[in-house]
Amino acid sequence: MRSVTAYATTAAKAPFEKTTIQRRDLGPRDVLIKIAYAGICHSDIHTAREEWGDALFPLVPGHEIAGTVEEVGSEVEKYTIGDRVGVGCMVDSCRECENCLAGEEQYCLKGNTGTYNAIGRDGRPTDGGYSTHIVVDQDFVLGIPEGISLDVAAPLLCAGITLYSPLKHWGAGPGKKVAIVGLGGLGHMGVKIAHALGAEVTVLSQTLSKQEDGLKFGADHFYATSDGQTFEKLAGSFDLIVNTVSSDLPMEKYFSLLRLDGTMVNVGAPPEPLSVPAFALIPMRRSWAGSMIGGIRQTQEMLDFCAEHGLGAEIEVISGEQIDEAYERIVASDVRYRFVIDTATF
Ligand code: NAP
Ligand code: ZN
């Protein structure tokens, strides 16, 4: 075991505190990563506040990790010391089920191993990226291409892939009208990626306060959902809507925006159930789907795509002492557009 510095919370409403955690000794296929930056995802907040159910405390969240390789196990052939690498939402899976074999490890039939708040193969709780170092099997480590700096790359490991995967799956591209609901961490990456894929992109935000930014990220149109006219104006417009909102919404109003055979994909994961009248879906043969991050192969494809198109996250870099304040600002939709913790401040 090796002792490393981390920020942990000890109960659902407790503040984050600097502490020491243990990382496992390097196995033959393990990589020791010196973490430079860790993004703060709204899922960290849902988990730490036990909005999704019981959490394993003390909890070290963080699944948007970027850093450099410091040491490698004897059988590691994918990475060498000094490589720029990332880790996302999972650090293992069974590797044998049909979904793992298809490269969709996030849908592992035995359950993937979360980067934090899970029990690892060694029987110990996993600890995430709010930490100076992490040990991860090479198969769950991604290469960060030259051309994306580590701070703006970190959020791609969750926010980036969570939007890239459904946009690709449902064919966002030239001739497709795509709406992104919520311009937060996930949403702003959705706008950038959908635009780079060639789709016509509309942002549906609570107000127009982020309009200038949305258009700069590549949106063609920007509407406030607080304006009652928006839903009338845009009725039957979209092939695909990706909903990134972290709380309940009047879903039937959003379904009315889908055209014939349009699909609504929920990536936002509010704790409370969403309810929809059947007649919001029936008229235009509408579909309602969900999507969870993306597989390892597709995550690498997304990183390469972002490098090729010059895409990274819009970030506000913070210190370890500012995590609690950042959580409050995220919950208040006051994030432009991802907080990234600089571990050099630990
Ligand atoms: P975030 O940065 O807080 O962004 C969410 C955005 O939703 C806000 O910026 C806000 O945008 C909008 N919003 C918030 N409250 C709202 C409300 N009451 N009504 C309408 N709009 C509201 O969060 P995030 O990190 O992007 O994560 C978003 C959700 O996705 C979370 O539930 C998270 O757990 C989930 N998630 C899912 C996956 C997956 O694999 N499916 C992966 C990562 C995260 P505007 O100000 O523009 O309206
Ligand atoms: Zn996340």
mmCIF file of C-alpha atoms and ligand atoms in Angstrom:
data_model
loop_
_atom_site.group_PDB
_atom_site.id
_atom_site.type_symbol
_atom_site.label_atom_id
_atom_site.label_comp_id
_atom_site.label_asym_id
_atom_site.label_seq_id
_atom_site.Cartn_x
_atom_site.Cartn_y
_atom_site.Cartn_z
ATOM 1 C CA MET A 1 0.000 0.000 0.000
ATOM 2 C CA ARG A 2 1.059 3.557 -0.532
ATOM 3 C CA SER A 3 -0.308 6.608 1.289
ATOM 4 C CA VAL A 4 -1.513 9.486 -0.880
ATOM 5 C CA THR A 5 -3.286 12.786 -0.194
ATOM 6 C CA ALA A 6 -6.978 13.134 -1.033
ATOM 7 C CA TYR A 7 -10.092 15.148 -0.235
ATOM 8 C CA ALA A 8 -12.844 13.062 1.343
ATOM 9 C CA THR A 9 -16.262 13.577 2.868
ATOM 10 C CA THR A 10 -17.355 11.431 5.815
ATOM 11 C CA ALA A 11 -21.154 11.809 5.700
ATOM 12 C CA ALA A 12 -23.906 13.007 3.354
ATOM 13 C CA LYS A 13 -23.807 16.628 4.514
ATOM 14 C CA ALA A 14 -20.231 16.791 5.809
ATOM 15 C CA PRO A 15 -17.672 19.162 4.270
ATOM 16 C CA PHE A 16 -14.676 17.863 2.315
ATOM 17 C CA GLU A 17 -11.470 17.521 4.295
ATOM 18 C CA LYS A 18 -7.889 16.829 3.360
ATOM 19 C CA THR A 19 -6.918 13.315 4.378
ATOM 20 C CA THR A 20 -4.624 10.385 3.568
ATOM 21 C CA ILE A 21 -5.846 7.298 1.703
ATOM 22 C CA GLN A 22 -4.159 4.046 0.684
ATOM 23 C CA ARG A 23 -3.640 3.010 -2.932
ATOM 24 C CA ARG A 24 -2.906 -0.638 -3.704
ATOM 25 C CA ASP A 25 0.571 -1.840 -4.649
ATOM 26 C CA LEU A 26 1.061 -2.069 -8.394
ATOM 27 C CA GLY A 27 -0.067 -5.390 -9.884
ATOM 28 C CA PRO A 28 1.630 -6.544 -13.106
ATOM 29 C CA ARG A 29 -1.018 -4.842 -15.284
ATOM 30 C CA ASP A 30 -1.478 -1.713 -13.150
ATOM 31 C CA VAL A 31 -0.516 1.868 -13.899
ATOM 32 C CA LEU A 32 0.258 4.417 -11.176
ATOM 33 C CA ILE A 33 -1.038 7.798 -12.309
ATOM 34 C CA LYS A 34 0.016 11.116 -10.830
ATOM 35 C CA ILE A 35 -3.268 13.044 -11.048
ATOM 36 C CA ALA A 36 -2.929 16.637 -12.243
ATOM 37 C CA TYR A 37 -6.614 17.581 -12.505
ATOM 38 C CA ALA A 38 -9.977 16.117 -11.507
ATOM 39 C CA GLY A 39 -13.269 17.487 -12.812
ATOM 40 C CA ILE A 40 -16.330 17.803 -10.578
ATOM 41 C CA CYS A 41 -19.339 16.036 -12.123
ATOM 42 C CA HIS A 42 -22.874 16.516 -10.827
ATOM 43 C CA SER A 43 -22.852 12.741 -10.218
ATOM 44 C CA ASP A 44 -20.194 13.358 -7.533
ATOM 45 C CA ILE A 45 -22.743 15.558 -5.769
ATOM 46 C CA HIS A 46 -25.677 13.144 -6.174
ATOM 47 C CA THR A 47 -23.435 10.418 -4.692
ATOM 48 C CA ALA A 48 -21.794 12.394 -1.881
ATOM 49 C CA ARG A 49 -25.153 13.767 -0.727
ATOM 50 C CA GLU A 50 -26.686 10.262 -0.927
ATOM 51 C CA GLU A 51 -29.361 11.502 -3.338
ATOM 52 C CA TRP A 52 -29.059 8.187 -5.220
ATOM 53 C CA GLY A 53 -28.923 6.019 -2.097
ATOM 54 C CA ASP A 54 -26.364 5.013 0.514
ATOM 55 C CA ALA A 55 -22.728 5.888 -0.207
ATOM 56 C CA LEU A 56 -19.522 4.265 1.072
ATOM 57 C CA PHE A 57 -17.902 6.744 3.488
ATOM 58 C CA PRO A 58 -15.314 8.109 3.737
ATOM 59 C CA LEU A 59 -15.920 8.989 0.093
ATOM 60 C CA VAL A 60 -13.330 10.348 -2.348
ATOM 61 C CA PRO A 61 -15.302 11.214 -5.527
ATOM 62 C CA GLY A 62 -13.895 12.142 -8.926
ATOM 63 C CA HIS A 63 -14.230 10.303 -12.237
ATOM 64 C CA GLU A 64 -12.830 12.894 -14.615
ATOM 65 C CA ILE A 65 -9.146 12.275 -14.084
ATOM 66 C CA ALA A 66 -6.170 13.538 -16.099
ATOM 67 C CA GLY A 67 -2.513 13.123 -15.264
ATOM 68 C CA THR A 68 0.731 11.398 -16.149
ATOM 69 C CA VAL A 69 2.040 7.874 -15.691
ATOM 70 C CA GLU A 70 4.463 7.664 -12.785
ATOM 71 C CA GLU A 71 5.077 3.905 -12.586
ATOM 72 C CA VAL A 72 3.963 0.802 -14.490
ATOM 73 C CA GLY A 73 3.577 -2.870 -13.554
ATOM 74 C CA SER A 74 5.840 -5.527 -15.115
ATOM 75 C CA GLU A 75 3.342 -6.596 -17.816
ATOM 76 C CA VAL A 76 2.049 -3.160 -18.826
ATOM 77 C CA GLU A 77 2.605 -2.619 -22.546
ATOM 78 C CA LYS A 78 0.070 0.133 -23.351
ATOM 79 C CA TYR A 79 1.696 2.969 -21.397
ATOM 80 C CA THR A 80 5.121 4.105 -20.266
ATOM 81 C CA ILE A 81 6.336 6.516 -17.631
ATOM 82 C CA GLY A 82 5.498 10.122 -18.512
ATOM 83 C CA ASP A 83 2.545 9.325 -20.796
ATOM 84 C CA ARG A 84 -0.422 11.721 -20.535
ATOM 85 C CA VAL A 85 -3.421 9.637 -19.485
ATOM 86 C CA GLY A 86 -6.969 9.791 -18.186
ATOM 87 C CA VAL A 87 -9.430 7.703 -16.192
ATOM 88 C CA GLY A 88 -13.206 8.014 -16.405
ATOM 89 C CA CYS A 89 -16.153 6.544 -14.523
ATOM 90 C CA MET A 90 -15.067 2.903 -14.355
ATOM 91 C CA VAL A 91 -11.860 1.106 -13.423
ATOM 92 C CA ASP A 92 -12.869 -2.500 -14.149
ATOM 93 C CA SER A 93 -15.558 -4.849 -15.470
ATOM 94 C CA CYS A 94 -15.935 -8.641 -15.840
ATOM 95 C CA ARG A 95 -14.358 -8.558 -19.353
ATOM 96 C CA GLU A 96 -16.194 -11.780 -20.294
ATOM 97 C CA CYS A 97 -19.882 -10.976 -20.766
ATOM 98 C CA GLU A 98 -21.274 -10.146 -24.185
ATOM 99 C CA ASN A 99 -21.437 -6.430 -23.407
ATOM 100 C CA CYS A 100 -17.811 -6.300 -22.239
ATOM 101 C CA LEU A 101 -16.734 -8.281 -25.309
ATOM 102 C CA ALA A 102 -18.652 -5.774 -27.465
ATOM 103 C CA GLY A 103 -16.615 -2.934 -25.923
ATOM 104 C CA GLU A 104 -19.585 -1.659 -23.897
ATOM 105 C CA GLU A 105 -17.989 -2.277 -20.494
ATOM 106 C CA GLN A 106 -20.213 0.363 -18.895
ATOM 107 C CA TYR A 107 -23.097 -2.074 -19.415
ATOM 108 C CA CYS A 108 -21.172 -5.075 -18.011
ATOM 109 C CA LEU A 109 -23.745 -7.715 -17.071
ATOM 110 C CA LYS A 110 -21.995 -8.242 -13.747
ATOM 111 C CA GLY A 111 -21.793 -4.482 -13.173
ATOM 112 C CA ASN A 112 -18.776 -2.328 -13.973
ATOM 113 C CA THR A 113 -16.536 -1.242 -11.104
ATOM 114 C CA GLY A 114 -17.041 2.459 -10.469
ATOM 115 C CA THR A 115 -13.984 4.670 -10.055
ATOM 116 C CA TYR A 116 -15.348 5.563 -6.603
ATOM 117 C CA ASN A 117 -18.138 4.382 -4.290
ATOM 118 C CA ALA A 118 -17.692 0.778 -5.464
ATOM 119 C CA ILE A 119 -15.911 -2.333 -4.223
ATOM 120 C CA GLY A 120 -12.849 -3.154 -6.331
ATOM 121 C CA ARG A 121 -11.586 -6.606 -7.300
ATOM 122 C CA ASP A 122 -9.273 -6.464 -4.294
ATOM 123 C CA GLY A 123 -12.340 -6.229 -2.024
ATOM 124 C CA ARG A 124 -11.575 -2.652 -0.979
ATOM 125 C CA PRO A 125 -13.756 0.415 -1.641
ATOM 126 C CA THR A 126 -12.580 2.386 -4.678
ATOM 127 C CA ASP A 127 -11.471 6.003 -4.268
ATOM 128 C CA GLY A 128 -11.733 8.555 -7.076
ATOM 129 C CA GLY A 129 -9.820 11.462 -8.503
ATOM 130 C CA TYR A 130 -9.927 14.092 -5.736
ATOM 131 C CA SER A 131 -6.503 12.703 -4.914
ATOM 132 C CA THR A 132 -2.862 13.038 -5.918
ATOM 133 C CA HIS A 133 -2.475 9.474 -7.291
ATOM 134 C CA ILE A 134 -4.562 6.519 -8.464
ATOM 135 C CA VAL A 135 -3.703 2.929 -9.429
ATOM 136 C CA VAL A 136 -5.711 1.566 -12.387
ATOM 137 C CA ASP A 137 -5.523 -1.505 -14.620
ATOM 138 C CA GLN A 138 -4.055 -0.449 -17.988
ATOM 139 C CA ASP A 139 -7.204 -1.580 -19.846
ATOM 140 C CA PHE A 140 -9.224 1.167 -18.130
ATOM 141 C CA VAL A 141 -6.649 3.914 -18.726
ATOM 142 C CA LEU A 142 -7.115 6.246 -21.721
ATOM 143 C CA GLY A 143 -4.435 8.083 -23.673
ATOM 144 C CA ILE A 144 -4.832 11.868 -23.789
ATOM 145 C CA PRO A 145 -3.654 13.036 -27.218
ATOM 146 C CA GLU A 146 -1.065 15.781 -27.597
ATOM 147 C CA GLY A 147 -2.919 18.999 -28.350
ATOM 148 C CA ILE A 148 -5.409 18.817 -25.473
ATOM 149 C CA SER A 149 -4.018 20.157 -22.213
ATOM 150 C CA LEU A 150 -4.708 18.064 -19.132
ATOM 151 C CA ASP A 151 -6.956 20.601 -17.379
ATOM 152 C CA VAL A 152 -9.472 20.897 -20.224
ATOM 153 C CA ALA A 153 -9.147 17.176 -21.005
ATOM 154 C CA ALA A 154 -10.211 15.971 -17.547
ATOM 155 C CA PRO A 155 -13.966 16.681 -18.011
ATOM 156 C CA LEU A 156 -13.972 14.792 -21.307
ATOM 157 C CA LEU A 157 -13.551 11.535 -19.355
ATOM 158 C CA CYS A 158 -17.164 11.755 -18.138
ATOM 159 C CA ALA A 159 -18.979 14.795 -19.564
ATOM 160 C CA GLY A 160 -17.375 14.348 -22.997
ATOM 161 C CA ILE A 161 -18.065 10.643 -23.448
ATOM 162 C CA THR A 162 -21.550 10.832 -21.891
ATOM 163 C CA LEU A 163 -22.596 13.156 -24.723
ATOM 164 C CA TYR A 164 -20.423 11.722 -27.509
ATOM 165 C CA SER A 165 -21.851 8.227 -27.093
ATOM 166 C CA PRO A 166 -25.577 9.001 -27.548
ATOM 167 C CA LEU A 167 -24.859 11.617 -30.226
ATOM 168 C CA LYS A 168 -23.038 8.929 -32.232
ATOM 169 C CA HIS A 169 -25.547 6.177 -31.425
ATOM 170 C CA TRP A 170 -28.546 8.242 -32.588
ATOM 171 C CA GLY A 171 -26.746 9.582 -35.649
ATOM 172 C CA ALA A 172 -26.182 13.272 -34.872
ATOM 173 C CA GLY A 173 -24.634 14.727 -38.024
ATOM 174 C CA PRO A 174 -25.377 16.779 -41.133
ATOM 175 C CA GLY A 175 -29.116 17.202 -41.728
ATOM 176 C CA LYS A 176 -30.046 16.300 -38.133
ATOM 177 C CA LYS A 177 -31.604 18.739 -35.707
ATOM 178 C CA VAL A 178 -30.334 18.166 -32.201
ATOM 179 C CA ALA A 179 -31.378 19.920 -28.988
ATOM 180 C CA ILE A 180 -29.343 19.891 -25.817
ATOM 181 C CA VAL A 181 -31.315 20.575 -22.627
ATOM 182 C CA GLY A 182 -29.243 22.234 -19.859
ATOM 183 C CA LEU A 183 -25.980 24.063 -20.528
ATOM 184 C CA GLY A 184 -23.880 22.730 -17.659
ATOM 185 C CA GLY A 185 -20.880 20.399 -17.635
ATOM 186 C CA LEU A 186 -22.445 17.737 -19.833
ATOM 187 C CA GLY A 187 -24.544 20.106 -21.903
ATOM 188 C CA HIS A 188 -21.732 22.380 -23.031
ATOM 189 C CA MET A 189 -19.708 19.384 -24.237
ATOM 190 C CA GLY A 190 -22.838 18.161 -26.029
ATOM 191 C CA VAL A 191 -23.078 21.440 -27.930
ATOM 192 C CA LYS A 192 -19.412 21.362 -28.940
ATOM 193 C CA ILE A 193 -19.464 17.720 -30.016
ATOM 194 C CA ALA A 194 -22.833 17.818 -31.833
ATOM 195 C CA HIS A 195 -21.642 20.900 -33.741
ATOM 196 C CA ALA A 196 -18.352 19.203 -34.646
ATOM 197 C CA LEU A 197 -20.335 16.185 -35.892
ATOM 198 C CA GLY A 198 -22.172 18.525 -38.271
ATOM 199 C CA ALA A 199 -25.637 18.622 -36.676
ATOM 200 C CA GLU A 200 -27.811 21.730 -36.378
ATOM 201 C CA VAL A 201 -27.684 22.414 -32.647
ATOM 202 C CA THR A 202 -30.208 24.150 -30.380
ATOM 203 C CA VAL A 203 -29.675 24.856 -26.681
ATOM 204 C CA LEU A 204 -32.654 24.786 -24.341
ATOM 205 C CA SER A 205 -31.540 26.588 -21.180
ATOM 206 C CA GLN A 206 -33.553 27.950 -18.283
ATOM 207 C CA THR A 207 -32.757 31.562 -19.223
ATOM 208 C CA LEU A 208 -30.869 33.433 -21.939
ATOM 209 C CA SER A 209 -27.991 34.272 -19.569
ATOM 210 C CA LYS A 210 -25.651 31.765 -21.259
ATOM 211 C CA GLN A 211 -26.724 32.552 -24.819
ATOM 212 C CA GLU A 212 -23.494 34.207 -25.917
ATOM 213 C CA ASP A 213 -21.463 31.269 -24.619
ATOM 214 C CA GLY A 214 -23.772 28.682 -26.183
ATOM 215 C CA LEU A 215 -23.441 30.279 -29.604
ATOM 216 C CA LYS A 216 -19.668 30.475 -29.175
ATOM 217 C CA PHE A 217 -19.556 26.727 -28.380
ATOM 218 C CA GLY A 218 -21.239 26.048 -31.726
ATOM 219 C CA ALA A 219 -24.993 26.231 -31.117
ATOM 220 C CA ASP A 220 -27.043 27.515 -34.051
ATOM 221 C CA HIS A 221 -30.012 28.510 -31.869
ATOM 222 C CA PHE A 222 -30.570 29.236 -28.188
ATOM 223 C CA TYR A 223 -33.914 29.344 -26.355
ATOM 224 C CA ALA A 224 -35.014 29.973 -22.779
ATOM 225 C CA THR A 225 -37.362 27.328 -21.397
ATOM 226 C CA SER A 226 -38.702 29.911 -18.912
ATOM 227 C CA ASP A 227 -40.235 31.674 -21.933
ATOM 228 C CA GLY A 228 -43.645 30.044 -22.416
ATOM 229 C CA GLN A 229 -43.536 30.668 -26.194
ATOM 230 C CA THR A 230 -40.435 28.522 -26.696
ATOM 231 C CA PHE A 231 -42.358 25.254 -26.607
ATOM 232 C CA GLU A 232 -44.973 26.483 -29.101
ATOM 233 C CA LYS A 233 -42.337 27.869 -31.431
ATOM 234 C CA LEU A 234 -40.239 24.700 -31.483
ATOM 235 C CA ALA A 235 -43.047 22.106 -31.509
ATOM 236 C CA GLY A 236 -42.163 19.068 -33.671
ATOM 237 C CA SER A 237 -38.658 20.369 -34.509
ATOM 238 C CA PHE A 238 -36.030 17.889 -33.377
ATOM 239 C CA ASP A 239 -34.714 14.500 -34.457
ATOM 240 C CA LEU A 240 -32.870 14.098 -31.191
ATOM 241 C CA ILE A 241 -33.032 15.763 -27.790
ATOM 242 C CA VAL A 242 -30.398 15.013 -25.164
ATOM 243 C CA ASN A 243 -31.596 15.932 -21.680
ATOM 244 C CA THR A 244 -28.701 16.645 -19.294
ATOM 245 C CA VAL A 245 -30.766 18.169 -16.478
ATOM 246 C CA SER A 246 -30.069 16.861 -12.977
ATOM 247 C CA SER A 247 -33.611 17.338 -11.637
ATOM 248 C CA ASP A 248 -37.201 16.620 -12.692
ATOM 249 C CA LEU A 249 -38.656 18.418 -15.723
ATOM 250 C CA PRO A 250 -42.175 18.635 -17.187
ATOM 251 C CA MET A 251 -41.179 15.966 -19.707
ATOM 252 C CA GLU A 252 -44.338 16.085 -21.840
ATOM 253 C CA LYS A 253 -43.489 19.655 -22.879
ATOM 254 C CA TYR A 254 -40.076 18.482 -24.078
ATOM 255 C CA PHE A 255 -41.512 15.473 -25.924
ATOM 256 C CA SER A 256 -43.744 17.840 -27.886
ATOM 257 C CA LEU A 257 -40.550 19.206 -29.465
ATOM 258 C CA LEU A 258 -39.724 15.892 -31.165
ATOM 259 C CA ARG A 259 -40.663 15.345 -34.797
ATOM 260 C CA LEU A 260 -41.820 12.036 -36.311
ATOM 261 C CA ASP A 261 -39.592 9.202 -35.022
ATOM 262 C CA GLY A 262 -37.640 11.601 -32.842
ATOM 263 C CA THR A 263 -35.804 10.368 -29.762
ATOM 264 C CA MET A 264 -35.353 11.869 -26.329
ATOM 265 C CA VAL A 265 -32.250 10.567 -24.578
ATOM 266 C CA ASN A 266 -31.979 11.056 -20.845
ATOM 267 C CA VAL A 267 -28.427 11.309 -19.603
ATOM 268 C CA GLY A 268 -29.343 13.533 -16.656
ATOM 269 C CA ALA A 269 -30.006 11.296 -13.663
ATOM 270 C CA PRO A 270 -32.337 13.044 -11.205
ATOM 271 C CA PRO A 271 -32.973 11.137 -7.981
ATOM 272 C CA GLU A 272 -36.735 11.465 -8.328
ATOM 273 C CA PRO A 273 -38.744 9.510 -10.943
ATOM 274 C CA LEU A 274 -39.721 11.264 -14.183
ATOM 275 C CA SER A 275 -43.325 10.871 -15.255
ATOM 276 C CA VAL A 276 -44.772 11.119 -18.734
ATOM 277 C CA PRO A 277 -48.315 10.740 -20.086
ATOM 278 C CA ALA A 278 -48.487 8.053 -22.809
ATOM 279 C CA PHE A 279 -49.933 10.621 -25.224
ATOM 280 C CA ALA A 280 -46.693 12.592 -25.095
ATOM 281 C CA LEU A 281 -45.001 9.656 -26.885
ATOM 282 C CA ILE A 282 -47.699 8.074 -29.033
ATOM 283 C CA PRO A 283 -48.513 10.802 -31.596
ATOM 284 C CA MET A 284 -45.201 11.082 -33.466
ATOM 285 C CA ARG A 285 -43.941 7.523 -32.769
ATOM 286 C CA ARG A 286 -41.533 9.144 -30.331
ATOM 287 C CA SER A 287 -38.893 7.196 -28.396
ATOM 288 C CA TRP A 288 -37.532 7.756 -24.926
ATOM 289 C CA ALA A 289 -34.105 6.344 -24.156
ATOM 290 C CA GLY A 290 -31.285 6.487 -21.644
ATOM 291 C CA SER A 291 -27.532 6.296 -22.086
ATOM 292 C CA MET A 292 -24.649 5.757 -19.666
ATOM 293 C CA ILE A 293 -21.154 7.144 -20.335
ATOM 294 C CA GLY A 294 -19.476 5.059 -23.093
ATOM 295 C CA GLY A 295 -17.158 2.063 -23.488
ATOM 296 C CA ILE A 296 -13.384 2.277 -23.253
ATOM 297 C CA ARG A 297 -12.841 2.007 -27.022
ATOM 298 C CA GLN A 298 -15.380 4.755 -27.699
ATOM 299 C CA THR A 299 -13.918 6.934 -24.938
ATOM 300 C CA GLN A 300 -10.545 6.794 -26.706
ATOM 301 C CA GLU A 301 -12.295 7.558 -30.023
ATOM 302 C CA MET A 302 -13.957 10.595 -28.348
ATOM 303 C CA LEU A 303 -10.617 11.872 -27.005
ATOM 304 C CA ASP A 304 -9.040 11.537 -30.459
ATOM 305 C CA PHE A 305 -12.085 13.261 -32.029
ATOM 306 C CA CYS A 306 -11.827 16.148 -29.549
ATOM 307 C CA ALA A 307 -8.100 16.542 -30.247
ATOM 308 C CA GLU A 308 -8.708 16.528 -33.996
ATOM 309 C CA HIS A 309 -11.425 19.185 -33.671
ATOM 310 C CA GLY A 310 -9.643 21.257 -31.019
ATOM 311 C CA LEU A 311 -12.340 20.598 -28.401
ATOM 312 C CA GLY A 312 -11.888 20.739 -24.645
ATOM 313 C CA ALA A 313 -14.067 21.697 -21.716
ATOM 314 C CA GLU A 314 -14.597 25.285 -20.525
ATOM 315 C CA ILE A 315 -13.234 25.177 -17.020
ATOM 316 C CA GLU A 316 -12.791 27.050 -13.769
ATOM 317 C CA VAL A 317 -9.749 25.685 -11.929
ATOM 318 C CA ILE A 318 -10.139 25.462 -8.142
ATOM 319 C CA SER A 319 -8.145 24.297 -5.118
ATOM 320 C CA GLY A 320 -9.009 21.383 -2.838
ATOM 321 C CA GLU A 321 -10.314 23.832 -0.244
ATOM 322 C CA GLN A 322 -12.935 25.134 -2.702
ATOM 323 C CA ILE A 323 -14.742 21.825 -3.346
ATOM 324 C CA ASP A 324 -17.681 22.564 -1.003
ATOM 325 C CA GLU A 325 -18.202 26.001 -2.524
ATOM 326 C CA ALA A 326 -18.053 24.513 -6.041
ATOM 327 C CA TYR A 327 -20.751 21.961 -5.104
ATOM 328 C CA GLU A 328 -23.056 24.791 -4.003
ATOM 329 C CA ARG A 329 -22.461 26.696 -7.218
ATOM 330 C CA ILE A 330 -23.114 23.633 -9.404
ATOM 331 C CA VAL A 331 -26.420 22.938 -7.651
ATOM 332 C CA ALA A 332 -27.376 26.588 -8.273
ATOM 333 C CA SER A 333 -26.577 26.176 -12.042
ATOM 334 C CA ASP A 334 -23.748 28.679 -11.475
ATOM 335 C CA VAL A 335 -20.978 26.768 -13.243
ATOM 336 C CA ARG A 336 -19.282 27.885 -16.450
ATOM 337 C CA TYR A 337 -18.939 25.123 -17.322
ATOM 338 C CA ARG A 338 -16.909 22.637 -15.289
ATOM 339 C CA PHE A 339 -14.974 22.997 -12.057
ATOM 340 C CA VAL A 340 -11.618 21.256 -12.220
ATOM 341 C CA ILE A 341 -9.580 20.624 -9.078
ATOM 342 C CA ASP A 342 -5.843 21.310 -9.365
ATOM 343 C CA THR A 343 -4.205 18.620 -7.208
ATOM 344 C CA ALA A 344 -1.038 20.727 -6.927
ATOM 345 C CA THR A 345 -3.031 22.714 -4.317
ATOM 346 C CA PHE A 346 -3.349 19.677 -2.003
HETATM 347 P P1 NAP B 1 -24.546 20.438 -14.236
HETATM 348 O O1 NAP B 1 -23.222 20.956 -14.629
HETATM 349 O O2 NAP B 1 -25.146 20.838 -12.938
HETATM 350 O O3 NAP B 1 -25.556 20.783 -15.444
HETATM 351 C C1 NAP B 1 -26.936 20.582 -15.385
HETATM 352 C C2 NAP B 1 -27.632 21.763 -16.069
HETATM 353 O O4 NAP B 1 -29.030 21.487 -16.070
HETATM 354 C C3 NAP B 1 -27.495 23.077 -15.349
HETATM 355 O O5 NAP B 1 -26.329 23.765 -15.646
HETATM 356 C C4 NAP B 1 -28.724 23.806 -15.842
HETATM 357 O O6 NAP B 1 -28.476 24.345 -17.140
HETATM 358 C C5 NAP B 1 -29.744 22.700 -15.992
HETATM 359 N N1 NAP B 1 -30.642 22.653 -14.817
HETATM 360 C C6 NAP B 1 -30.303 22.475 -13.532
HETATM 361 N N2 NAP B 1 -31.391 22.487 -12.742
HETATM 362 C C7 NAP B 1 -32.448 22.669 -13.541
HETATM 363 C C8 NAP B 1 -33.848 22.763 -13.332
HETATM 364 N N3 NAP B 1 -34.372 22.678 -12.096
HETATM 365 N N4 NAP B 1 -34.638 22.948 -14.406
HETATM 366 C C9 NAP B 1 -34.122 23.029 -15.637
HETATM 367 N N5 NAP B 1 -32.795 22.951 -15.898
HETATM 368 C C10 NAP B 1 -31.972 22.774 -14.871
HETATM 369 O O7 NAP B 1 -24.538 18.845 -14.171
HETATM 370 P P2 NAP B 1 -23.712 17.800 -15.081
HETATM 371 O O8 NAP B 1 -22.447 17.460 -14.409
HETATM 372 O O9 NAP B 1 -23.723 18.274 -16.477
HETATM 373 O O10 NAP B 1 -24.648 16.506 -14.928
HETATM 374 C C11 NAP B 1 -25.996 16.548 -15.331
HETATM 375 C C12 NAP B 1 -26.734 15.291 -14.947
HETATM 376 O O11 NAP B 1 -26.210 14.198 -15.705
HETATM 377 C C13 NAP B 1 -26.588 14.868 -13.483
HETATM 378 O O12 NAP B 1 -27.839 14.341 -13.042
HETATM 379 C C14 NAP B 1 -25.534 13.785 -13.524
HETATM 380 O O13 NAP B 1 -25.622 12.885 -12.455
HETATM 381 C C15 NAP B 1 -25.895 13.119 -14.826
HETATM 382 N N6 NAP B 1 -24.808 12.333 -15.445
HETATM 383 C C16 NAP B 1 -25.168 11.224 -16.136
HETATM 384 C C17 NAP B 1 -24.217 10.490 -16.795
HETATM 385 C C18 NAP B 1 -24.604 9.297 -17.609
HETATM 386 O O14 NAP B 1 -23.753 8.461 -17.890
HETATM 387 N N7 NAP B 1 -25.855 9.193 -18.002
HETATM 388 C C19 NAP B 1 -22.875 10.873 -16.733
HETATM 389 C C20 NAP B 1 -22.549 12.021 -16.033
HETATM 390 C C21 NAP B 1 -23.521 12.755 -15.386
HETATM 391 P P3 NAP B 1 -29.138 25.745 -17.615
HETATM 392 O O15 NAP B 1 -28.705 26.748 -16.604
HETATM 393 O O16 NAP B 1 -28.564 25.928 -18.967
HETATM 394 O O17 NAP B 1 -30.621 25.550 -17.642
HETATM 395 ZN ZN ZN B 2 -19.733 12.095 -14.252
#
